[in-house]
Amino acid sequence: MLYTRYERFWHWSQALLIFTLFFTGLGLHGTHDLIDFRTAVEIHTYAAIALIVLWIFTTFWNFTTGQWHQYLFKEGVLKVIRFYAYGILVGEPHPYRKGLQRKQNALQSLTYMGFMIFIGPALWASGIVYLFYDLWSGYSWSGNGLFLIAFLHTAAAFLMRIFVIIHIYMTTTGKTPTHYIKTMISGYDSIELTEAEVAYIEETHAVSMKD
Ligand code: HEM
């Protein structure tokens, strides 16, 4: 079991909330009119609050379970980039070995860290300032301020969209196009375990195994 129940829960609920926020955000931005403005604002606000609560819980979970280690910088980013740009096309093996404490390859860790440090905070920080516009609408600079905040928020939303598109493409590059998606649904992946990992699992039963 590589991805625990909570990990899968936060991954899929985060995905659902981000899709909802992007769809309603584009609705109120005026890109489409599949939803009326008032409903879009309402759903966007509730989904944003739910996402912020989810991020707070997940940050807490990451620190209390030690899972934050997974996101630290790893050697070999260039090897992974070379693999996705070239090696994958000529059937080379993936340069990274997955393990219980090494779930993400070097490029994934770097990307997710960028997501958590830049894209996420840019969205929630600008979103919260945007949400509380009524509190600062009386100031002389509020017109320019609103323009700037709307611009930053929309720019961050488009960065999020780029992340999501690349992320979804990457999910199709496993043994079969749906292998990684199935892994994130069931939690199980087939990986080579080191002797230390086998001993740890046998001793603690901390990780569920299937033959
Ligand atoms: C995480 C917390 C977030 C908060 C607190 C938040 C809040 C807001 C608010 C208050 C608005 C303006 C609504 C109005 O005009 O009354 C807005 C607009 C928008 N949001 Fe969010 N949002 C969040 C996340 C996201 C995410 C994750 C996306 C997309 C992936 C997104 C995309 C958009 C877009 C495209 C707009 C329209 C911008 C414009 O045209 O001015 N938001 N958001």
PDB file of C-alpha atoms and ligand atoms in Angstrom:
ATOM      1  CA  MET A   1       0.000   0.000   0.000  1.00  0.00           C
ATOM      2  CA  LEU A   2       1.744   3.115  -1.232  1.00  0.00           C
ATOM      3  CA  TYR A   3      -1.017   5.693  -0.793  1.00  0.00           C
ATOM      4  CA  THR A   4      -2.999   5.536   2.447  1.00  0.00           C
ATOM      5  CA  ARG A   5      -6.726   6.209   2.710  1.00  0.00           C
ATOM      6  CA  TYR A   6      -6.240   9.817   3.828  1.00  0.00           C
ATOM      7  CA  GLU A   7      -3.705  10.451   1.077  1.00  0.00           C
ATOM      8  CA  ARG A   8      -6.154   9.245  -1.578  1.00  0.00           C
ATOM      9  CA  PHE A   9      -9.003  11.151   0.036  1.00  0.00           C
ATOM     10  CA  TRP A  10      -7.130  14.449  -0.019  1.00  0.00           C
ATOM     11  CA  HIS A  11      -5.755  13.873  -3.513  1.00  0.00           C
ATOM     12  CA  TRP A  12      -9.159  13.218  -5.117  1.00  0.00           C
ATOM     13  CA  SER A  13     -11.116  15.783  -3.113  1.00  0.00           C
ATOM     14  CA  GLN A  14      -8.459  18.382  -3.946  1.00  0.00           C
ATOM     15  CA  ALA A  15      -8.778  17.447  -7.641  1.00  0.00           C
ATOM     16  CA  LEU A  16     -12.572  17.753  -7.511  1.00  0.00           C
ATOM     17  CA  LEU A  17     -12.414  21.125  -5.729  1.00  0.00           C
ATOM     18  CA  ILE A  18      -9.813  22.501  -8.162  1.00  0.00           C
ATOM     19  CA  PHE A  19     -11.940  21.443 -11.167  1.00  0.00           C
ATOM     20  CA  THR A  20     -14.998  23.045  -9.537  1.00  0.00           C
ATOM     21  CA  LEU A  21     -13.045  26.244  -8.792  1.00  0.00           C
ATOM     22  CA  PHE A  22     -11.652  26.442 -12.306  1.00  0.00           C
ATOM     23  CA  PHE A  23     -15.049  25.843 -13.896  1.00  0.00           C
ATOM     24  CA  THR A  24     -16.899  28.368 -11.706  1.00  0.00           C
ATOM     25  CA  GLY A  25     -13.934  30.816 -11.824  1.00  0.00           C
ATOM     26  CA  LEU A  26     -14.017  30.825 -15.634  1.00  0.00           C
ATOM     27  CA  GLY A  27     -17.808  31.229 -15.443  1.00  0.00           C
ATOM     28  CA  LEU A  28     -17.570  34.388 -13.359  1.00  0.00           C
ATOM     29  CA  HIS A  29     -14.595  35.601 -15.381  1.00  0.00           C
ATOM     30  CA  GLY A  30     -16.916  35.550 -18.434  1.00  0.00           C
ATOM     31  CA  THR A  31     -15.075  32.851 -20.419  1.00  0.00           C
ATOM     32  CA  HIS A  32     -18.233  30.715 -20.632  1.00  0.00           C
ATOM     33  CA  ASP A  33     -21.865  31.172 -19.635  1.00  0.00           C
ATOM     34  CA  LEU A  34     -22.741  27.616 -18.670  1.00  0.00           C
ATOM     35  CA  ILE A  35     -23.535  28.884 -15.170  1.00  0.00           C
ATOM     36  CA  ASP A  36     -25.027  32.212 -14.057  1.00  0.00           C
ATOM     37  CA  PHE A  37     -22.754  34.713 -12.299  1.00  0.00           C
ATOM     38  CA  ARG A  38     -24.425  34.603  -8.866  1.00  0.00           C
ATOM     39  CA  THR A  39     -24.405  30.779  -8.684  1.00  0.00           C
ATOM     40  CA  ALA A  40     -20.793  30.715  -9.909  1.00  0.00           C
ATOM     41  CA  VAL A  41     -19.713  33.136  -7.145  1.00  0.00           C
ATOM     42  CA  GLU A  42     -21.580  31.127  -4.506  1.00  0.00           C
ATOM     43  CA  ILE A  43     -20.156  27.731  -5.530  1.00  0.00           C
ATOM     44  CA  HIS A  44     -16.687  29.277  -5.992  1.00  0.00           C
ATOM     45  CA  THR A  45     -16.742  30.714  -2.479  1.00  0.00           C
ATOM     46  CA  TYR A  46     -17.871  27.468  -0.781  1.00  0.00           C
ATOM     47  CA  ALA A  47     -15.447  25.331  -2.787  1.00  0.00           C
ATOM     48  CA  ALA A  48     -12.605  27.774  -1.948  1.00  0.00           C
ATOM     49  CA  ILE A  49     -13.357  27.546   1.782  1.00  0.00           C
ATOM     50  CA  ALA A  50     -13.487  23.725   1.529  1.00  0.00           C
ATOM     51  CA  LEU A  51     -10.128  23.696  -0.312  1.00  0.00           C
ATOM     52  CA  ILE A  52      -8.471  25.948   2.270  1.00  0.00           C
ATOM     53  CA  VAL A  53      -9.750  23.696   5.101  1.00  0.00           C
ATOM     54  CA  LEU A  54      -8.498  20.618   3.194  1.00  0.00           C
ATOM     55  CA  TRP A  55      -5.063  22.229   2.717  1.00  0.00           C
ATOM     56  CA  ILE A  56      -4.849  23.079   6.435  1.00  0.00           C
ATOM     57  CA  PHE A  57      -5.721  19.471   7.430  1.00  0.00           C
ATOM     58  CA  THR A  58      -3.318  18.032   4.862  1.00  0.00           C
ATOM     59  CA  THR A  59      -0.459  20.275   5.982  1.00  0.00           C
ATOM     60  CA  PHE A  60      -1.125  19.062   9.547  1.00  0.00           C
ATOM     61  CA  TRP A  61      -1.238  15.423   8.314  1.00  0.00           C
ATOM     62  CA  ASN A  62       1.996  15.876   6.333  1.00  0.00           C
ATOM     63  CA  PHE A  63       3.844  17.134   9.394  1.00  0.00           C
ATOM     64  CA  THR A  64       2.393  14.733  11.984  1.00  0.00           C
ATOM     65  CA  THR A  65       3.012  11.645   9.804  1.00  0.00           C
ATOM     66  CA  GLY A  66       6.454  12.784   8.595  1.00  0.00           C
ATOM     67  CA  GLN A  67       5.211  12.567   4.992  1.00  0.00           C
ATOM     68  CA  TRP A  68       6.587  16.055   4.346  1.00  0.00           C
ATOM     69  CA  HIS A  69       9.964  14.336   3.799  1.00  0.00           C
ATOM     70  CA  GLN A  70       8.608  13.009   0.507  1.00  0.00           C
ATOM     71  CA  TYR A  71       8.596  16.521  -0.940  1.00  0.00           C
ATOM     72  CA  LEU A  72      12.231  17.393  -0.199  1.00  0.00           C
ATOM     73  CA  PHE A  73      14.645  18.006  -3.045  1.00  0.00           C
ATOM     74  CA  LYS A  74      16.171  14.813  -4.489  1.00  0.00           C
ATOM     75  CA  GLU A  75      19.169  14.311  -6.779  1.00  0.00           C
ATOM     76  CA  GLY A  76      18.527  13.285 -10.376  1.00  0.00           C
ATOM     77  CA  VAL A  77      16.002  15.848 -11.655  1.00  0.00           C
ATOM     78  CA  LEU A  78      17.812  16.137 -14.990  1.00  0.00           C
ATOM     79  CA  LYS A  79      17.794  12.352 -15.456  1.00  0.00           C
ATOM     80  CA  VAL A  80      14.012  12.298 -14.961  1.00  0.00           C
ATOM     81  CA  ILE A  81      13.519  15.245 -17.349  1.00  0.00           C
ATOM     82  CA  ARG A  82      15.709  13.504 -19.938  1.00  0.00           C
ATOM     83  CA  PHE A  83      13.630  10.342 -19.495  1.00  0.00           C
ATOM     84  CA  TYR A  84      10.304  12.130 -20.152  1.00  0.00           C
ATOM     85  CA  ALA A  85      11.745  14.138 -23.056  1.00  0.00           C
ATOM     86  CA  TYR A  86      13.577  11.260 -24.781  1.00  0.00           C
ATOM     87  CA  GLY A  87      14.063   7.953 -22.900  1.00  0.00           C
ATOM     88  CA  ILE A  88      10.335   7.223 -22.711  1.00  0.00           C
ATOM     89  CA  LEU A  89      10.117   7.394 -26.527  1.00  0.00           C
ATOM     90  CA  VAL A  90      12.820   4.761 -27.051  1.00  0.00           C
ATOM     91  CA  GLY A  91      11.716   2.400 -24.277  1.00  0.00           C
ATOM     92  CA  GLU A  92      14.417   3.165 -21.693  1.00  0.00           C
ATOM     93  CA  PRO A  93      13.607   2.136 -18.097  1.00  0.00           C
ATOM     94  CA  HIS A  94      12.535   4.879 -15.685  1.00  0.00           C
ATOM     95  CA  PRO A  95      15.652   6.223 -13.932  1.00  0.00           C
ATOM     96  CA  TYR A  96      13.923   6.361 -10.547  1.00  0.00           C
ATOM     97  CA  ARG A  97      13.173   3.500  -8.148  1.00  0.00           C
ATOM     98  CA  LYS A  98      10.001   4.008  -6.129  1.00  0.00           C
ATOM     99  CA  GLY A  99      10.084   3.064  -2.439  1.00  0.00           C
ATOM    100  CA  LEU A 100       7.888   3.414   0.628  1.00  0.00           C
ATOM    101  CA  GLN A 101       9.810   6.498   1.713  1.00  0.00           C
ATOM    102  CA  ARG A 102      10.520   7.582  -1.867  1.00  0.00           C
ATOM    103  CA  LYS A 103       7.085   7.673  -3.461  1.00  0.00           C
ATOM    104  CA  GLN A 104       7.819  10.602  -5.754  1.00  0.00           C
ATOM    105  CA  ASN A 105      10.591  10.880  -8.307  1.00  0.00           C
ATOM    106  CA  ALA A 106      12.914  13.911  -8.226  1.00  0.00           C
ATOM    107  CA  LEU A 107      10.859  15.868 -10.775  1.00  0.00           C
ATOM    108  CA  GLN A 108       7.594  15.146  -8.959  1.00  0.00           C
ATOM    109  CA  SER A 109       8.963  16.376  -5.609  1.00  0.00           C
ATOM    110  CA  LEU A 110      10.219  19.573  -7.225  1.00  0.00           C
ATOM    111  CA  THR A 111       6.925  20.186  -9.029  1.00  0.00           C
ATOM    112  CA  TYR A 112       4.735  19.464  -5.991  1.00  0.00           C
ATOM    113  CA  MET A 113       6.956  21.703  -3.851  1.00  0.00           C
ATOM    114  CA  GLY A 114       6.503  24.477  -6.449  1.00  0.00           C
ATOM    115  CA  PHE A 115       2.765  23.829  -6.342  1.00  0.00           C
ATOM    116  CA  MET A 116       2.706  24.125  -2.529  1.00  0.00           C
ATOM    117  CA  ILE A 117       5.026  27.129  -2.302  1.00  0.00           C
ATOM    118  CA  PHE A 118       3.893  29.226  -5.293  1.00  0.00           C
ATOM    119  CA  ILE A 119       0.672  28.240  -7.051  1.00  0.00           C
ATOM    120  CA  GLY A 120      -1.374  27.207  -3.970  1.00  0.00           C
ATOM    121  CA  PRO A 121      -0.487  30.242  -1.815  1.00  0.00           C
ATOM    122  CA  ALA A 122      -0.843  32.645  -4.790  1.00  0.00           C
ATOM    123  CA  LEU A 123      -4.403  31.354  -5.238  1.00  0.00           C
ATOM    124  CA  TRP A 124      -5.541  31.284  -1.635  1.00  0.00           C
ATOM    125  CA  ALA A 125      -3.840  34.557  -0.672  1.00  0.00           C
ATOM    126  CA  SER A 126      -5.175  36.520  -3.668  1.00  0.00           C
ATOM    127  CA  GLY A 127      -8.522  34.701  -3.346  1.00  0.00           C
ATOM    128  CA  ILE A 128      -8.956  35.703   0.304  1.00  0.00           C
ATOM    129  CA  VAL A 129      -8.061  39.355  -0.428  1.00  0.00           C
ATOM    130  CA  TYR A 130     -10.537  39.224  -3.351  1.00  0.00           C
ATOM    131  CA  LEU A 131     -13.226  37.666  -1.128  1.00  0.00           C
ATOM    132  CA  PHE A 132     -12.922  40.462   1.416  1.00  0.00           C
ATOM    133  CA  TYR A 133     -13.073  43.248  -1.169  1.00  0.00           C
ATOM    134  CA  ASP A 134     -15.906  44.893   0.824  1.00  0.00           C
ATOM    135  CA  LEU A 135     -13.456  45.518   3.674  1.00  0.00           C
ATOM    136  CA  TRP A 136     -11.085  47.587   1.505  1.00  0.00           C
ATOM    137  CA  SER A 137     -13.411  48.899  -1.225  1.00  0.00           C
ATOM    138  CA  GLY A 138     -13.557  52.363   0.407  1.00  0.00           C
ATOM    139  CA  TYR A 139      -9.867  53.206  -0.084  1.00  0.00           C
ATOM    140  CA  SER A 140      -8.717  55.464  -2.929  1.00  0.00           C
ATOM    141  CA  TRP A 141      -6.483  52.679  -4.323  1.00  0.00           C
ATOM    142  CA  SER A 142      -9.228  50.032  -4.292  1.00  0.00           C
ATOM    143  CA  GLY A 143      -9.891  50.279  -8.058  1.00  0.00           C
ATOM    144  CA  ASN A 144      -6.267  49.545  -8.963  1.00  0.00           C
ATOM    145  CA  GLY A 145      -6.065  47.057  -6.087  1.00  0.00           C
ATOM    146  CA  LEU A 146      -9.031  45.097  -7.416  1.00  0.00           C
ATOM    147  CA  PHE A 147      -7.562  45.046 -10.905  1.00  0.00           C
ATOM    148  CA  LEU A 148      -4.233  43.778  -9.554  1.00  0.00           C
ATOM    149  CA  ILE A 149      -5.793  41.113  -7.325  1.00  0.00           C
ATOM    150  CA  ALA A 150      -8.104  39.867 -10.096  1.00  0.00           C
ATOM    151  CA  PHE A 151      -5.101  39.714 -12.431  1.00  0.00           C
ATOM    152  CA  LEU A 152      -2.901  37.815  -9.932  1.00  0.00           C
ATOM    153  CA  HIS A 153      -5.711  35.402  -9.090  1.00  0.00           C
ATOM    154  CA  THR A 154      -6.488  34.692 -12.743  1.00  0.00           C
ATOM    155  CA  ALA A 155      -2.780  34.303 -13.607  1.00  0.00           C
ATOM    156  CA  ALA A 156      -2.343  31.806 -10.746  1.00  0.00           C
ATOM    157  CA  ALA A 157      -5.488  29.956 -11.911  1.00  0.00           C
ATOM    158  CA  PHE A 158      -3.910  29.562 -15.374  1.00  0.00           C
ATOM    159  CA  LEU A 159      -0.660  28.291 -13.838  1.00  0.00           C
ATOM    160  CA  MET A 160      -2.801  25.784 -11.944  1.00  0.00           C
ATOM    161  CA  ARG A 161      -4.395  24.770 -15.233  1.00  0.00           C
ATOM    162  CA  ILE A 162      -0.961  24.179 -16.800  1.00  0.00           C
ATOM    163  CA  PHE A 163       0.005  22.079 -13.776  1.00  0.00           C
ATOM    164  CA  VAL A 164      -3.208  20.010 -14.049  1.00  0.00           C
ATOM    165  CA  ILE A 165      -2.802  19.384 -17.794  1.00  0.00           C
ATOM    166  CA  ILE A 166       0.820  18.212 -17.411  1.00  0.00           C
ATOM    167  CA  HIS A 167      -0.120  16.204 -14.314  1.00  0.00           C
ATOM    168  CA  ILE A 168      -2.902  14.378 -16.183  1.00  0.00           C
ATOM    169  CA  TYR A 169      -0.601  13.689 -19.133  1.00  0.00           C
ATOM    170  CA  MET A 170       2.001  12.265 -16.708  1.00  0.00           C
ATOM    171  CA  THR A 171      -0.572   9.889 -15.214  1.00  0.00           C
ATOM    172  CA  THR A 172      -0.805   8.146 -18.604  1.00  0.00           C
ATOM    173  CA  THR A 173       2.922   7.323 -18.751  1.00  0.00           C
ATOM    174  CA  GLY A 174       2.868   4.286 -16.430  1.00  0.00           C
ATOM    175  CA  LYS A 175       2.966   0.567 -17.443  1.00  0.00           C
ATOM    176  CA  THR A 176      -0.454   1.156 -19.040  1.00  0.00           C
ATOM    177  CA  PRO A 177      -2.187   4.541 -19.604  1.00  0.00           C
ATOM    178  CA  THR A 178      -4.391   4.005 -16.536  1.00  0.00           C
ATOM    179  CA  HIS A 179      -1.855   2.315 -14.233  1.00  0.00           C
ATOM    180  CA  TYR A 180      -1.062   5.406 -12.123  1.00  0.00           C
ATOM    181  CA  ILE A 181      -4.723   6.417 -11.885  1.00  0.00           C
ATOM    182  CA  LYS A 182      -5.660   2.935 -10.638  1.00  0.00           C
ATOM    183  CA  THR A 183      -2.810   3.162  -8.116  1.00  0.00           C
ATOM    184  CA  MET A 184      -4.169   6.435  -6.755  1.00  0.00           C
ATOM    185  CA  ILE A 185      -7.661   4.881  -6.475  1.00  0.00           C
ATOM    186  CA  SER A 186      -6.713   1.559  -4.861  1.00  0.00           C
ATOM    187  CA  GLY A 187      -3.591   2.815  -3.062  1.00  0.00           C
ATOM    188  CA  TYR A 188      -1.582  -0.247  -4.213  1.00  0.00           C
ATOM    189  CA  ASP A 189       1.385  -0.273  -6.579  1.00  0.00           C
ATOM    190  CA  SER A 190       3.839  -3.081  -7.336  1.00  0.00           C
ATOM    191  CA  ILE A 191       7.319  -2.027  -6.308  1.00  0.00           C
ATOM    192  CA  GLU A 192      10.548  -3.835  -5.464  1.00  0.00           C
ATOM    193  CA  LEU A 193      11.064  -3.733  -1.711  1.00  0.00           C
ATOM    194  CA  THR A 194      14.495  -3.510  -0.127  1.00  0.00           C
ATOM    195  CA  GLU A 195      15.381  -5.970   2.659  1.00  0.00           C
ATOM    196  CA  ALA A 196      15.054  -3.142   5.158  1.00  0.00           C
ATOM    197  CA  GLU A 197      11.550  -2.323   3.897  1.00  0.00           C
ATOM    198  CA  VAL A 198      10.445  -5.978   4.097  1.00  0.00           C
ATOM    199  CA  ALA A 199      11.849  -6.264   7.631  1.00  0.00           C
ATOM    200  CA  TYR A 200      10.100  -3.032   8.647  1.00  0.00           C
ATOM    201  CA  ILE A 201       6.744  -4.217   7.267  1.00  0.00           C
ATOM    202  CA  GLU A 202       7.044  -7.667   8.873  1.00  0.00           C
ATOM    203  CA  GLU A 203       7.993  -6.166  12.222  1.00  0.00           C
ATOM    204  CA  THR A 204       5.428  -3.359  12.405  1.00  0.00           C
ATOM    205  CA  HIS A 205       2.613  -4.393  10.015  1.00  0.00           C
ATOM    206  CA  ALA A 206       2.468  -0.643   9.372  1.00  0.00           C
ATOM    207  CA  VAL A 207       1.950  -1.095   5.643  1.00  0.00           C
ATOM    208  CA  SER A 208      -0.699  -3.309   4.061  1.00  0.00           C
ATOM    209  CA  MET A 209       0.675  -5.786   1.447  1.00  0.00           C
ATOM    210  CA  LYS A 210      -0.852  -7.852  -1.350  1.00  0.00           C
ATOM    211  CA  ASP A 211       0.977 -10.748  -3.041  1.00  0.00           C
TER     212      ASP A 211
HETATM  213  C1  HEM B   1      -8.086  28.672  -2.731  1.00  0.00           C
HETATM  214  C2  HEM B   1      -8.888  29.633  -2.444  1.00  0.00           C
HETATM  215  C3  HEM B   1      -9.625  30.524  -3.420  1.00  0.00           C
HETATM  216  C4  HEM B   1     -10.329  31.626  -3.037  1.00  0.00           C
HETATM  217  C5  HEM B   1     -10.491  32.128  -1.596  1.00  0.00           C
HETATM  218  C6  HEM B   1     -10.898  32.200  -4.228  1.00  0.00           C
HETATM  219  C7  HEM B   1     -11.694  33.348  -4.263  1.00  0.00           C
HETATM  220  C8  HEM B   1     -12.148  33.989  -5.396  1.00  0.00           C
HETATM  221  C9  HEM B   1     -12.967  35.187  -5.421  1.00  0.00           C
HETATM  222  C10 HEM B   1     -13.487  35.901  -4.178  1.00  0.00           C
HETATM  223  C11 HEM B   1     -13.195  35.503  -6.716  1.00  0.00           C
HETATM  224  C12 HEM B   1     -14.022  36.704  -7.219  1.00  0.00           C
HETATM  225  C13 HEM B   1     -15.457  36.367  -7.208  1.00  0.00           C
HETATM  226  C14 HEM B   1     -16.301  37.606  -7.497  1.00  0.00           C
HETATM  227  O1  HEM B   1     -16.074  38.238  -8.556  1.00  0.00           O
HETATM  228  O2  HEM B   1     -17.177  37.920  -6.686  1.00  0.00           O
HETATM  229  C15 HEM B   1     -12.515  34.539  -7.537  1.00  0.00           C
HETATM  230  C16 HEM B   1     -12.478  34.546  -8.913  1.00  0.00           C
HETATM  231  C17 HEM B   1     -11.829  33.594  -9.703  1.00  0.00           C
HETATM  232  N1  HEM B   1     -11.197  32.453  -9.244  1.00  0.00           N
HETATM  233 FE1  HEM B   1     -10.894  31.960  -7.312  1.00  0.00          FE
HETATM  234  N2  HEM B   1     -10.539  31.457  -5.326  1.00  0.00           N
HETATM  235  C18 HEM B   1      -9.765  30.400  -4.882  1.00  0.00           C
HETATM  236  C19 HEM B   1      -9.213  29.395  -5.653  1.00  0.00           C
HETATM  237  C20 HEM B   1      -9.275  29.327  -7.036  1.00  0.00           C
HETATM  238  C21 HEM B   1      -8.735  28.257  -7.854  1.00  0.00           C
HETATM  239  C22 HEM B   1      -8.037  27.008  -7.298  1.00  0.00           C
HETATM  240  C23 HEM B   1      -8.989  28.593  -9.157  1.00  0.00           C
HETATM  241  C24 HEM B   1      -8.656  27.842 -10.426  1.00  0.00           C
HETATM  242  C25 HEM B   1      -7.929  26.781 -10.542  1.00  0.00           C
HETATM  243  C26 HEM B   1      -9.648  29.875  -9.169  1.00  0.00           C
HETATM  244  C27 HEM B   1     -10.027  30.564 -10.314  1.00  0.00           C
HETATM  245  C28 HEM B   1     -10.685  31.774 -10.338  1.00  0.00           C
HETATM  246  C29 HEM B   1     -10.962  32.548 -11.543  1.00  0.00           C
HETATM  247  C30 HEM B   1     -10.545  32.178 -12.982  1.00  0.00           C
HETATM  248  C31 HEM B   1     -11.672  33.691 -11.132  1.00  0.00           C
HETATM  249  C32 HEM B   1     -12.172  34.826 -12.027  1.00  0.00           C
HETATM  250  C33 HEM B   1     -11.206  35.990 -11.872  1.00  0.00           C
HETATM  251  C34 HEM B   1     -11.738  37.266 -12.480  1.00  0.00           C
HETATM  252  O3  HEM B   1     -12.166  37.245 -13.617  1.00  0.00           O
HETATM  253  O4  HEM B   1     -11.706  38.287 -11.798  1.00  0.00           O
HETATM  254  N3  HEM B   1      -9.825  30.293  -7.867  1.00  0.00           N
HETATM  255  N4  HEM B   1     -11.886  33.596  -6.696  1.00  0.00           N
END
